[in-house]
Coordinates of C-alpha atoms (C1' of nucleotides) in Angstrom, one line a residue:
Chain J
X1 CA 0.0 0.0 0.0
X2 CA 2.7 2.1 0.1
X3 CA 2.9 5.6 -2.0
X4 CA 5.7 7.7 -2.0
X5 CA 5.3 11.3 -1.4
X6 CA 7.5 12.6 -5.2
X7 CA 5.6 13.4 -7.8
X8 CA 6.0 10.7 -10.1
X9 CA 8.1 11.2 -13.2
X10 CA 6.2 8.7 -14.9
X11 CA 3.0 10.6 -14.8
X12 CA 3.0 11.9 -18.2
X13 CA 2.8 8.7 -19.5
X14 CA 0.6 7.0 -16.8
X15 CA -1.5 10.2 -18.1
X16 CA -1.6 9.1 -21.4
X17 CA -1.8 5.5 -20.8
X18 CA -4.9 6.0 -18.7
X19 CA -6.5 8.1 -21.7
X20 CA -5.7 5.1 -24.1
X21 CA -3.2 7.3 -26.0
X22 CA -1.0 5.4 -27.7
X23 CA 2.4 6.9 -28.7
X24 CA 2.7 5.0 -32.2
X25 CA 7.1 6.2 -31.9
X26 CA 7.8 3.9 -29.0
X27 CA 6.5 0.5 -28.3
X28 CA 6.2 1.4 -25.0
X29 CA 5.2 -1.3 -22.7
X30 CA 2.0 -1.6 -21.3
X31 CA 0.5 -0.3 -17.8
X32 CA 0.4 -2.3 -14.9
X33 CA -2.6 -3.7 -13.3
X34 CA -3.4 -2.1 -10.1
X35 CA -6.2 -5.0 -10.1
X36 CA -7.7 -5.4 -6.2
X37 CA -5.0 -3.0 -4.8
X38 CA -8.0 0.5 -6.0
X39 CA -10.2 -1.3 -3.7
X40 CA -7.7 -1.3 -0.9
X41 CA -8.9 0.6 1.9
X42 CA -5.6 1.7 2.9
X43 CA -3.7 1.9 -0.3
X44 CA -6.6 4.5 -1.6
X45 CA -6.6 6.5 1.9
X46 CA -2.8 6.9 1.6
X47 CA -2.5 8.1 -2.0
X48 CA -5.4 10.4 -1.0
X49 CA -3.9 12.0 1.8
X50 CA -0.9 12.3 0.0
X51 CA -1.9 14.0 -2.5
X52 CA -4.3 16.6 -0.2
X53 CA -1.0 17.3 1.8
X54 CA 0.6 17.8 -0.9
X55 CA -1.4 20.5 -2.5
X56 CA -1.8 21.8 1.0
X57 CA 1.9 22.6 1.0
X58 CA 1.5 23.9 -2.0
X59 CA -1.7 26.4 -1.2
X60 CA 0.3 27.4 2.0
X61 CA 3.8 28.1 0.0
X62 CA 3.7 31.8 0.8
X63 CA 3.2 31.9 5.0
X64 CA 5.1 28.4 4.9
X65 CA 3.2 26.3 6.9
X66 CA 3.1 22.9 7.1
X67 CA -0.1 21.0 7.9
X68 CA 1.0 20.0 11.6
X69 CA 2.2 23.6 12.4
X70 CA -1.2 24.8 10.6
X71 CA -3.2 22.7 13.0
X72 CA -1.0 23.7 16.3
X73 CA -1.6 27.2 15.7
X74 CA -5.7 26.4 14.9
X75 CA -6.2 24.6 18.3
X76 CA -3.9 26.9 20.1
X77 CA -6.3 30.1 19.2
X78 CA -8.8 28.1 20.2
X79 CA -8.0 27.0 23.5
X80 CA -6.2 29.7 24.7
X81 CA -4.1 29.1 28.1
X82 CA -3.2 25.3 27.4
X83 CA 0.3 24.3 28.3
X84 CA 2.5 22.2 26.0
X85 CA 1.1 18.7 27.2
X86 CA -2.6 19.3 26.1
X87 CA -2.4 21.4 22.9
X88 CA 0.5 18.7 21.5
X89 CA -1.6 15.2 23.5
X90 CA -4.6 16.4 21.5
X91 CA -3.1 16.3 18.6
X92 CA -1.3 13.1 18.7
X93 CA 2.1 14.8 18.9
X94 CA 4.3 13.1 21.5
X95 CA 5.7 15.8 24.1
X96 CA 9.4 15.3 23.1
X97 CA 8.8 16.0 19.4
X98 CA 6.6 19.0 20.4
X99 CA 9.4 20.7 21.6
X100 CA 11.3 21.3 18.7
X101 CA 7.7 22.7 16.4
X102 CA 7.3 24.8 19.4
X103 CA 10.8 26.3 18.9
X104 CA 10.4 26.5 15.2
X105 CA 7.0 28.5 15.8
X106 CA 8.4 30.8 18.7
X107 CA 11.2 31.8 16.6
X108 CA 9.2 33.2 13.7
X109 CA 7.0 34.9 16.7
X110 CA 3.7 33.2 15.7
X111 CA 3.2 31.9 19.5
X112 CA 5.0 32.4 22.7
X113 CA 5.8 29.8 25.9
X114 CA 4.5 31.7 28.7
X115 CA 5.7 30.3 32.5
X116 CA 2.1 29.3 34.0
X117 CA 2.0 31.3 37.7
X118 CA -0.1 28.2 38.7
X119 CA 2.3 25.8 38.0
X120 CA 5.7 27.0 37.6
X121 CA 6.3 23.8 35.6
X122 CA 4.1 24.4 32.9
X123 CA 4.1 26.6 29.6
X124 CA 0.9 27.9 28.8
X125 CA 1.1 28.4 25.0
X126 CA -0.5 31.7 23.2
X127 CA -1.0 32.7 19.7
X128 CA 1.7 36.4 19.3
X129 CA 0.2 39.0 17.4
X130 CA 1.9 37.8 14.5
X131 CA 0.6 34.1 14.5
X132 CA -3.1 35.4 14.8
X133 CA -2.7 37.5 11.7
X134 CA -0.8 34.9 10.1
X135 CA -3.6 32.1 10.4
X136 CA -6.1 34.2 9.5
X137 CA -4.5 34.6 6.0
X138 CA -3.3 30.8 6.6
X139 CA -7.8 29.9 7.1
X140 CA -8.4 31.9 4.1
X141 CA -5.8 30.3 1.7
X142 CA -6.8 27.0 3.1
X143 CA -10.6 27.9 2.4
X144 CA -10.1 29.1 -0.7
X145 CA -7.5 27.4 -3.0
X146 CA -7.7 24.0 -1.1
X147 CA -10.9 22.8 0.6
X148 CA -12.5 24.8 -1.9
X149 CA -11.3 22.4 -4.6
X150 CA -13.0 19.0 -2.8
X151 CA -16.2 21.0 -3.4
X152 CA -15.4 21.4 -7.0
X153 CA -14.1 17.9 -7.3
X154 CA -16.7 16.2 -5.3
X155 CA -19.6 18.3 -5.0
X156 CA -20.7 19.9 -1.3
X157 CA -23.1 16.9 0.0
X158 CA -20.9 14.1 -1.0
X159 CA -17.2 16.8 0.8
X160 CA -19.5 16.6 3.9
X161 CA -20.4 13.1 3.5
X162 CA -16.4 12.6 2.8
X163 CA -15.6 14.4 6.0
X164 CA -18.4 12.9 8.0
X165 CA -17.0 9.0 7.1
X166 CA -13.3 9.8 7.6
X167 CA -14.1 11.5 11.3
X168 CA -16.3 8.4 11.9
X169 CA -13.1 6.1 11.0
X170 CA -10.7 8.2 13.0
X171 CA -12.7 7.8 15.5
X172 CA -14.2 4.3 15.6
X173 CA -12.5 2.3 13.3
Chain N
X1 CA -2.4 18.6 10.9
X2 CA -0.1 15.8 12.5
X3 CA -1.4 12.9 14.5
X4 CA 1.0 10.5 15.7
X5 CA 1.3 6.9 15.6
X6 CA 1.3 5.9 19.4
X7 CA -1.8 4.6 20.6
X8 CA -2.4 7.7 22.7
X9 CA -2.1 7.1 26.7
X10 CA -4.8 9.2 27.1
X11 CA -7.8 7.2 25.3
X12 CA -9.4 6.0 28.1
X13 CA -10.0 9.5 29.1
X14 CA -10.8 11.0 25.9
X15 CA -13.4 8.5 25.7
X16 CA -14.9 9.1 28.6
X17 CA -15.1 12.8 27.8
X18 CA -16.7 11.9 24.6
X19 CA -19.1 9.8 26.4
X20 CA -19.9 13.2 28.8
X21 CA -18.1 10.7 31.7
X22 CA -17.1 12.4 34.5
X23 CA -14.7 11.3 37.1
X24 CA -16.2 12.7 40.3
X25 CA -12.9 12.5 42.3
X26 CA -10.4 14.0 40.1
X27 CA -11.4 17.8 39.1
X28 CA -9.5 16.9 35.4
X29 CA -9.1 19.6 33.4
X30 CA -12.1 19.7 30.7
X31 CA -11.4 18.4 27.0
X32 CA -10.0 20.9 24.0
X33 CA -12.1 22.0 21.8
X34 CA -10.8 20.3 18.2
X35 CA -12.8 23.4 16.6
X36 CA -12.3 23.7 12.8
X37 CA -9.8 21.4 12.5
X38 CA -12.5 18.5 12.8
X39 CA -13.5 19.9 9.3
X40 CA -10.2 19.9 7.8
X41 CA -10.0 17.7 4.9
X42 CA -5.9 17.1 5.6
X43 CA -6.7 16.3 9.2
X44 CA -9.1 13.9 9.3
X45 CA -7.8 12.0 6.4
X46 CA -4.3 11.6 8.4
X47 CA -5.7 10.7 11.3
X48 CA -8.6 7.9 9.8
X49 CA -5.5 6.9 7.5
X50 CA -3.2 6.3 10.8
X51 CA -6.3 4.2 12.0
X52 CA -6.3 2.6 9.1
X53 CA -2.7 1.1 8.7
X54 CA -2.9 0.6 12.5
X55 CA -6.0 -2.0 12.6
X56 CA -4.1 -3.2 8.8
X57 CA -0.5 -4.3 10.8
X58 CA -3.2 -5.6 14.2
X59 CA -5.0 -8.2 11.4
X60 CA -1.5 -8.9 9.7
X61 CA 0.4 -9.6 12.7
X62 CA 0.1 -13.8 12.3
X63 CA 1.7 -13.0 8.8
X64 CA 4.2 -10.1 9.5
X65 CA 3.3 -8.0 6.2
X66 CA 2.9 -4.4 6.4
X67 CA 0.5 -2.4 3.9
X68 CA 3.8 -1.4 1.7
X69 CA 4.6 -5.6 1.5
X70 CA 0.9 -6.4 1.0
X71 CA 0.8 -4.0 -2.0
X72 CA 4.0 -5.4 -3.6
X73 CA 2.7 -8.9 -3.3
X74 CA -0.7 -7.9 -4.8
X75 CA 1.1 -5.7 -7.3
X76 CA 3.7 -8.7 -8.6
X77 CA 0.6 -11.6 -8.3
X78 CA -1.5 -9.4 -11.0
X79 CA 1.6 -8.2 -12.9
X80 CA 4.0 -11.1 -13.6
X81 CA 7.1 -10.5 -15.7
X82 CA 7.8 -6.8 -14.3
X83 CA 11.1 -5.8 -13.6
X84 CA 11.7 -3.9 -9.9
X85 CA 11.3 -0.6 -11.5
X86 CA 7.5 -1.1 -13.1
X87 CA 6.7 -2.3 -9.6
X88 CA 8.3 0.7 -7.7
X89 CA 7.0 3.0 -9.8
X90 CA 3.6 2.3 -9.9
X91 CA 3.6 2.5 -6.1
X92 CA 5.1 5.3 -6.1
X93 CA 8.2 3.8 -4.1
X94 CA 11.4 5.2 -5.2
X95 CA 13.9 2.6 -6.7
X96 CA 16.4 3.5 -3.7
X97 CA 14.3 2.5 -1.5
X98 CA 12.5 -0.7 -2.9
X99 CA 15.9 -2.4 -2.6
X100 CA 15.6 -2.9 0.6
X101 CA 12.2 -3.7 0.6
X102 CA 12.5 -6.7 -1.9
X103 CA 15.7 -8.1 0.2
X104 CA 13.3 -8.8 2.8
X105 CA 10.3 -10.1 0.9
X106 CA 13.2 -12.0 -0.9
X107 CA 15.1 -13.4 2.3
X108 CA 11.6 -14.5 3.6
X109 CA 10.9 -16.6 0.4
X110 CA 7.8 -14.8 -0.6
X111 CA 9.5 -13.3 -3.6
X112 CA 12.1 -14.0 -6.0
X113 CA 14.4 -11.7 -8.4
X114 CA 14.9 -13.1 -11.4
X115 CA 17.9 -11.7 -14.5
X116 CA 16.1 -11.3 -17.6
X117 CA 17.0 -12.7 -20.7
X118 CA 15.9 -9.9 -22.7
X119 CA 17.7 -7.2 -20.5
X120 CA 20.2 -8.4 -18.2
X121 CA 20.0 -4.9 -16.4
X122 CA 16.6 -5.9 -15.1
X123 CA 15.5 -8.3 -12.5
X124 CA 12.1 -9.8 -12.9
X125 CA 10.0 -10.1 -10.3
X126 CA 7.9 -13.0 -9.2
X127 CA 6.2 -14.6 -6.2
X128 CA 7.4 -18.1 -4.9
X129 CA 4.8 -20.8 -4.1
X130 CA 5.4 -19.3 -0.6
X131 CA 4.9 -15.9 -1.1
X132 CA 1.4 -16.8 -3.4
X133 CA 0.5 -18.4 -0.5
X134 CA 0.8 -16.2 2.4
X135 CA -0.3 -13.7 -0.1
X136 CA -3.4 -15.8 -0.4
X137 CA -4.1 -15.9 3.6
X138 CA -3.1 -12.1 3.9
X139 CA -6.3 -11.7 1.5
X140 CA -8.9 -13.6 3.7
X141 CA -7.3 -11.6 6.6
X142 CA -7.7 -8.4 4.6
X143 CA -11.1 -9.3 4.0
X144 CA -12.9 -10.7 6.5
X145 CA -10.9 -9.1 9.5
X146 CA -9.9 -5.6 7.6
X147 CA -12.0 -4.4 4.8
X148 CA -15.1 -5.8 6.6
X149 CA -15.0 -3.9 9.0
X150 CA -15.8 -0.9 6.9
X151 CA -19.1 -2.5 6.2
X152 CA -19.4 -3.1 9.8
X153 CA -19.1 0.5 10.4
X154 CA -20.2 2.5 7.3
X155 CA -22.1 -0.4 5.4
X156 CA -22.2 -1.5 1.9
X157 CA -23.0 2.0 -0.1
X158 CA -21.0 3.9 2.1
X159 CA -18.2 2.1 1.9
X160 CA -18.1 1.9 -2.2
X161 CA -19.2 5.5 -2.5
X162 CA -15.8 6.6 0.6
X163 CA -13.6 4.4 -1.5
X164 CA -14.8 6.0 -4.9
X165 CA -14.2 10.0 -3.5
X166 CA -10.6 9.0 -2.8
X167 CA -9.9 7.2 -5.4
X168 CA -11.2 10.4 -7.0
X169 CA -9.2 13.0 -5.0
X170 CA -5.9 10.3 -5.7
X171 CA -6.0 10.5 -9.3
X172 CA -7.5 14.1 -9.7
X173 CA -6.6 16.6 -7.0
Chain U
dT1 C1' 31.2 0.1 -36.2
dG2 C1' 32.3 2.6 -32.2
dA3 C1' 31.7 6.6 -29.1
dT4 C1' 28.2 8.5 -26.3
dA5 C1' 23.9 8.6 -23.8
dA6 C1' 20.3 6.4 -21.2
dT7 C1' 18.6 2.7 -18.2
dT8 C1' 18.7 -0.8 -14.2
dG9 C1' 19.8 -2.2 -9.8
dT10 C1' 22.4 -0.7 -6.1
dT11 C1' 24.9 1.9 -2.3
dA12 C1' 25.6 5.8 0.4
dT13 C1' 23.8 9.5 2.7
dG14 C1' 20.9 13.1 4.7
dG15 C1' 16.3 14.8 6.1
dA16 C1' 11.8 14.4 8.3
dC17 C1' 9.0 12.2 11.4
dC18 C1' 8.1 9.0 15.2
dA19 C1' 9.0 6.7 19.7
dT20 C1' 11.4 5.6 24.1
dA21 C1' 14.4 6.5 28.0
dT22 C1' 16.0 9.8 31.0
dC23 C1' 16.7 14.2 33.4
dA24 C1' 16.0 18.6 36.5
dA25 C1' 12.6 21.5 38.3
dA26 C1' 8.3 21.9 40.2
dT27 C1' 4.3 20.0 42.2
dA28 C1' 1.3 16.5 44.4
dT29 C1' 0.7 12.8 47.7
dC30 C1' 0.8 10.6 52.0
Chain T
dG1 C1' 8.9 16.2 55.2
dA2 C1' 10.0 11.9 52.3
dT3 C1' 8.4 10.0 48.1
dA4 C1' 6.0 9.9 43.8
dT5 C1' 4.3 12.3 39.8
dT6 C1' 4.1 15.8 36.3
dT7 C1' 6.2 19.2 32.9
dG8 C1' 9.3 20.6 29.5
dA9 C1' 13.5 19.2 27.7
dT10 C1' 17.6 16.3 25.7
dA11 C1' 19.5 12.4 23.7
dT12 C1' 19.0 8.7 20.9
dG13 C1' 17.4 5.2 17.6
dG14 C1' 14.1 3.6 14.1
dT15 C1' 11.5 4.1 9.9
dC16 C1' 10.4 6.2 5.8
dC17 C1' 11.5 9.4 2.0
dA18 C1' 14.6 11.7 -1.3
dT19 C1' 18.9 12.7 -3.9
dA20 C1' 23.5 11.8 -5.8
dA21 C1' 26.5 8.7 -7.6
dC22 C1' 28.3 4.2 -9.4
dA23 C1' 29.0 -0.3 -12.4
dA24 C1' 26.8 -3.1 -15.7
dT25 C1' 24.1 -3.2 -19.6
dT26 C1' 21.6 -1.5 -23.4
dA27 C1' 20.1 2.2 -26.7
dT28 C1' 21.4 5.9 -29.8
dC29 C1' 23.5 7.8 -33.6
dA30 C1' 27.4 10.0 -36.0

DNA sequence: TGATAATTGTTATGGACCATATCAAATATC
DNA sequence: GATATTTGATATGGTCCATAACAATTATCA
């Protein structure tokens, strides 16, 4: 099930294999069957997400974030006063790999570590100035150039439908 | 965006809160609030596809195959005669790194490299009587453990119509 | 034909992400 | 007040992904 993350330098001519082109130059050998591998659960969920981080990345060039420092700063604004251990528990980021996004995001002043007066042991974790400007352009690029484009692709009943199934999966599977 | 892979320690309790449990003894600080990240397309998809490969390796574990080794050994049963470059490709697994790969598959005498006679650059790849084998029990896992599962939770149409929208997103976003 | 370019499998290497053990400081527990 | 726990942090190792480079072989083409 695996799927790298490169853009594949054969998708020119997976392109025009899939639209039966025939390039009458080069015998060019044949496609491969994917056979039951499309119906894979997992093969299909991983090429999929793949591909949506990827365009993400793309979308977000310009404030250069990546999706994992898009959703820190998201649940950070909205929980305002949560010390390291929640926000990064939450989000299924283990507390010793936290500290170095934390760092990453401090130094470009999009949130700050503040020492918690109730427990000197804690840092209570706040959006700067800075970060809440940037996310909002950050929610707008996102709304516009990416989950705009599983409307167009998929049609608004069947994106919510989408999202509904996936959340249920996360959750339940 | 990120979720990690670690069952997280805190389940029990985020179940409970999602259940509206309360522990009466311990004041425990009240949930996050996931806010508009539960709608985020990149998000969910990570953490349902985490889910995914998780319960995959749990249903594999009497055959010790991994999604990437299931998809190679479905990928070389449909397509016999391909060289290791075909296979990688159309995975999406650079040629580096399916070196590797194919030593184990190889040392565990599920598949076999063969030198072509046509091209003596290329190795051919098939599956030994052992590897169509296991391969054969890794699909009645897959099925009845794995993919039913989907049906369990999402039922028939849902399941054909979630595995059609990211197909869909795969190949066209 | 023979020189040059391209392809195949491979190795080496570095980066990103993930996971565990461990630590000092601060707090909780008893 | 002694012991255990929690918090942020460091060190470290594993896995996966990506690029460069190489020898052997094949294709190209002057």
């Amino acid at each position: 099930m695996t799927v790298s993350k490169t853009a594949e330098k054969s998708s020119e001519k997976a392109a025009d294999a899939a639209k039966g082109r025939k390039d009458p130059a080069e015998p060019q050998a044949e496609a491969l069957q994917l056979g039951e591998l499309s119906e894979q659960l997992g093969y299909v969920l991983k090429r999929a997400q793949l591909k949506v981080f990827e365009n993400f990345l793309r979308c977000m060039a310009s404030l250069q974030l990546t999706p994992a420092q898009f959703s820190v700063l998201l649940l950070v604004e909205k929980n305002p006063g949560r010390n390291q251990t929640e926000i990064a528990s939450t989000l299924g980021i283990l507390r010793p790999n936290f500290v170095a996004m934390l760092d990453n995001l401090e130094s470009r002043d999009l949130c700050a570590r503040i020492r918690s007066t109730n427990d000197r042991r804690s840092h209570i974790l706040v959006l700067t100035d800075k970060g809440k400007a940037v996310l909002a352009r950050a929610k707008k690029l996102v709304a516009t150039k990416h989950e705009a484009r599983l409307n167009d692709l998929l049609g608004q009943s069947n994106r919510e439908a989408l999202i509904g199934m996936l959340a249920k999966i996360a959750n339940e599977f």
